[in-house]
Coordinates of C-alpha atoms and ligand atoms in Angstrom, one line a residue:
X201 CA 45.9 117.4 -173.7
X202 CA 42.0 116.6 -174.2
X203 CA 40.3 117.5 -177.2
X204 CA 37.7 119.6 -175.2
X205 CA 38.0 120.5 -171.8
X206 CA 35.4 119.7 -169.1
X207 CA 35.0 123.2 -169.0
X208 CA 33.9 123.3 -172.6
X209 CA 31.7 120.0 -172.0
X210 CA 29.7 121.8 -168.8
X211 CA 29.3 124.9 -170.1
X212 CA 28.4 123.2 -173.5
X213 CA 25.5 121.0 -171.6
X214 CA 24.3 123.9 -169.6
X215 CA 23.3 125.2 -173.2
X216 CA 21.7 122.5 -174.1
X217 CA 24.8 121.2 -176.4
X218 CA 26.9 117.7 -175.9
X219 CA 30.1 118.2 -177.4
X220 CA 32.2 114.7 -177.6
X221 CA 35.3 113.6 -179.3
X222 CA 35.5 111.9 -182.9
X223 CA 38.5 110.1 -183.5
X224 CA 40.3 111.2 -186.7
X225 CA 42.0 107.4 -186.8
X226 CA 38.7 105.1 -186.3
X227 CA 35.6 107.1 -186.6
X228 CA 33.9 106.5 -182.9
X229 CA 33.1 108.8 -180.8
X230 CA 34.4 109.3 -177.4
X231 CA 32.0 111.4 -174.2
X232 CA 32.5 112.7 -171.6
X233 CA 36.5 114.0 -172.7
X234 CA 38.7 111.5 -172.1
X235 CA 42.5 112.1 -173.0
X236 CA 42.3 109.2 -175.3
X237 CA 39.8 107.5 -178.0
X238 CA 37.3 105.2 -176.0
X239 CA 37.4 102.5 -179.0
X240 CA 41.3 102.6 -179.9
X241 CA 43.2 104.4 -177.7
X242 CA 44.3 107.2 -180.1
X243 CA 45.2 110.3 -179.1
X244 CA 44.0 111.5 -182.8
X245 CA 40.4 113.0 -181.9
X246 CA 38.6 116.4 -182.7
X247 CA 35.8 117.9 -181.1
X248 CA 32.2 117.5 -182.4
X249 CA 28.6 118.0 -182.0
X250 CA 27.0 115.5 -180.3
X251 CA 22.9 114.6 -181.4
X252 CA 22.4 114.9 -177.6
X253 CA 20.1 111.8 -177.7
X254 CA 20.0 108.4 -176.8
X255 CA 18.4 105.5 -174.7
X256 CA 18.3 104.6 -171.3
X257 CA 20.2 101.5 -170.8
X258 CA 19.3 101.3 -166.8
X259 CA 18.3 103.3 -164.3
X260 CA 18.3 103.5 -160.2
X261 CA 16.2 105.8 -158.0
X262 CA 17.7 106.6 -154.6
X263 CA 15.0 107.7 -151.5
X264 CA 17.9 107.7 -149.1
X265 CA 20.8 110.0 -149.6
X266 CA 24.5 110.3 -148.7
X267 CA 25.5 112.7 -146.5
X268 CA 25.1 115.8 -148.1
X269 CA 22.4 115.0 -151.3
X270 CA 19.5 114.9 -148.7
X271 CA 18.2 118.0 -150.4
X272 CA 18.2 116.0 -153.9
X273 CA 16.1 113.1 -152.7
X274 CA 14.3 111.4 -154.9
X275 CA 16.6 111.5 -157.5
X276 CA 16.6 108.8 -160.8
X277 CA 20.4 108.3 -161.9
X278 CA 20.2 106.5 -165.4
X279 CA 22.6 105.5 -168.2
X280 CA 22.2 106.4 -171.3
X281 CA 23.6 105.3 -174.4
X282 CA 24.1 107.8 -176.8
X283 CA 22.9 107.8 -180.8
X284 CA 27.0 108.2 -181.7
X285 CA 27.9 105.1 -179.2
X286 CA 28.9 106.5 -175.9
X287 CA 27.2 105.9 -172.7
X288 CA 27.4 108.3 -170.1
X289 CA 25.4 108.7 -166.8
X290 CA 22.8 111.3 -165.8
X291 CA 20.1 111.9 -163.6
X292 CA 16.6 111.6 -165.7
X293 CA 14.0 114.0 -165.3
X294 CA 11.2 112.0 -163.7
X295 CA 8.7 112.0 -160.5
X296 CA 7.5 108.8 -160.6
X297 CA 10.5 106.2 -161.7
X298 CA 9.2 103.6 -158.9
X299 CA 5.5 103.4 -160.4
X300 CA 7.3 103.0 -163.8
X301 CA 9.8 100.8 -163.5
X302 CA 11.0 98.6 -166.6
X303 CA 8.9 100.3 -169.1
X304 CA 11.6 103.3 -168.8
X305 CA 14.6 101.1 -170.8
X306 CA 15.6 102.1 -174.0
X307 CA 13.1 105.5 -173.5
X308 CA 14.6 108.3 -175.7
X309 CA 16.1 110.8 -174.2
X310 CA 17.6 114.3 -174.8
X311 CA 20.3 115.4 -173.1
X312 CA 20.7 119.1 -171.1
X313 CA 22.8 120.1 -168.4
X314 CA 21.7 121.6 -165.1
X315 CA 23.9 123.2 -161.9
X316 CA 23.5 122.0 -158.4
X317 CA 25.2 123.5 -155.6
X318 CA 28.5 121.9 -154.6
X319 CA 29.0 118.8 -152.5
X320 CA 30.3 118.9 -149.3
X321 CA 33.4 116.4 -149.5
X322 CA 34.6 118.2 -152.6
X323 CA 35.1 121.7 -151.1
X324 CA 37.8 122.9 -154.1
X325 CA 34.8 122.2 -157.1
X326 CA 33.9 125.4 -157.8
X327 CA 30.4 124.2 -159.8
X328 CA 28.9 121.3 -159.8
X329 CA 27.3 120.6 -163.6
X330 CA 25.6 117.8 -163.8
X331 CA 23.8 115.9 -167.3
X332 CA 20.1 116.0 -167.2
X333 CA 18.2 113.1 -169.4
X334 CA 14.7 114.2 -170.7
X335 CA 12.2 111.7 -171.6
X336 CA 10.7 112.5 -175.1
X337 CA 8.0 110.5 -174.8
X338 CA 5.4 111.8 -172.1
X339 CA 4.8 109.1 -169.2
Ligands
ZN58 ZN1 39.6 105.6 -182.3

């Protein structure tokens, strides 16, 4: 049994909220839900408020698309590491990741969520939520 549910966590991030774990036995924090901490494998974790910000670690921009994302090109896919610890992955909000480049690691970002309409290959998903990274500083 998770903490939170990934239900909780999408609609959570579709209101602008990132909800993670905090383990009760060793303090870290744990996103998206896992069934177990991240840190020490306890099972001991509560649900909490995530800041919703953090840094991008690395990024990639992809012009050619799998089958099905052709709509979505060009999309930026980043990871971010989060103020509590946790990295997780996103797509960042950005037009011009090419002519940036480098300059983009360890940008603040904010966190939101956004829906995009289901892929193909996964015809049972019913939504498709996926975490949006805005840059705070203007580029
Ligand atoms: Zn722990």
């Amino acid at each position: 049994m998770y903490a939170i549910t990934f239900k909780e966590f999408y609609d959570s991030l579709l209101e602008g909220k990132l909800i993670g774990m905090r383990c009760l036995d060793c303090g870290a924090y744990t996103c998206p839900p896992k069934a177990v901490c991240d840190e020490c494998g306890s099972k001991n974790l509560e649900k909490t408020l995530m800041s919703g910000r953090g840094r991008i670690t690395t990024f990639t921009t992809t012009y050619i698309a799998p089958m099905g994302y052709d709509k979505e090109v060009p999309y930026t896919v980043a990871m971010v590491e989060l103020e509590e610890g946790p990295w997780i992955v996103g797509r960042l909000e950005i037009e011009n990741a090419d002519e940036i480049g480098q300059e983009l690691l360890g940008e603040e970002v904010e966190v939101f969520g956004k829906e995009f309409p289901t892929e193909m290959f996964y015809p049972d998903k019913k939504r498709r939520v996926v975490p949006i990274f805005r840059l705070l500083r203007k580029f």
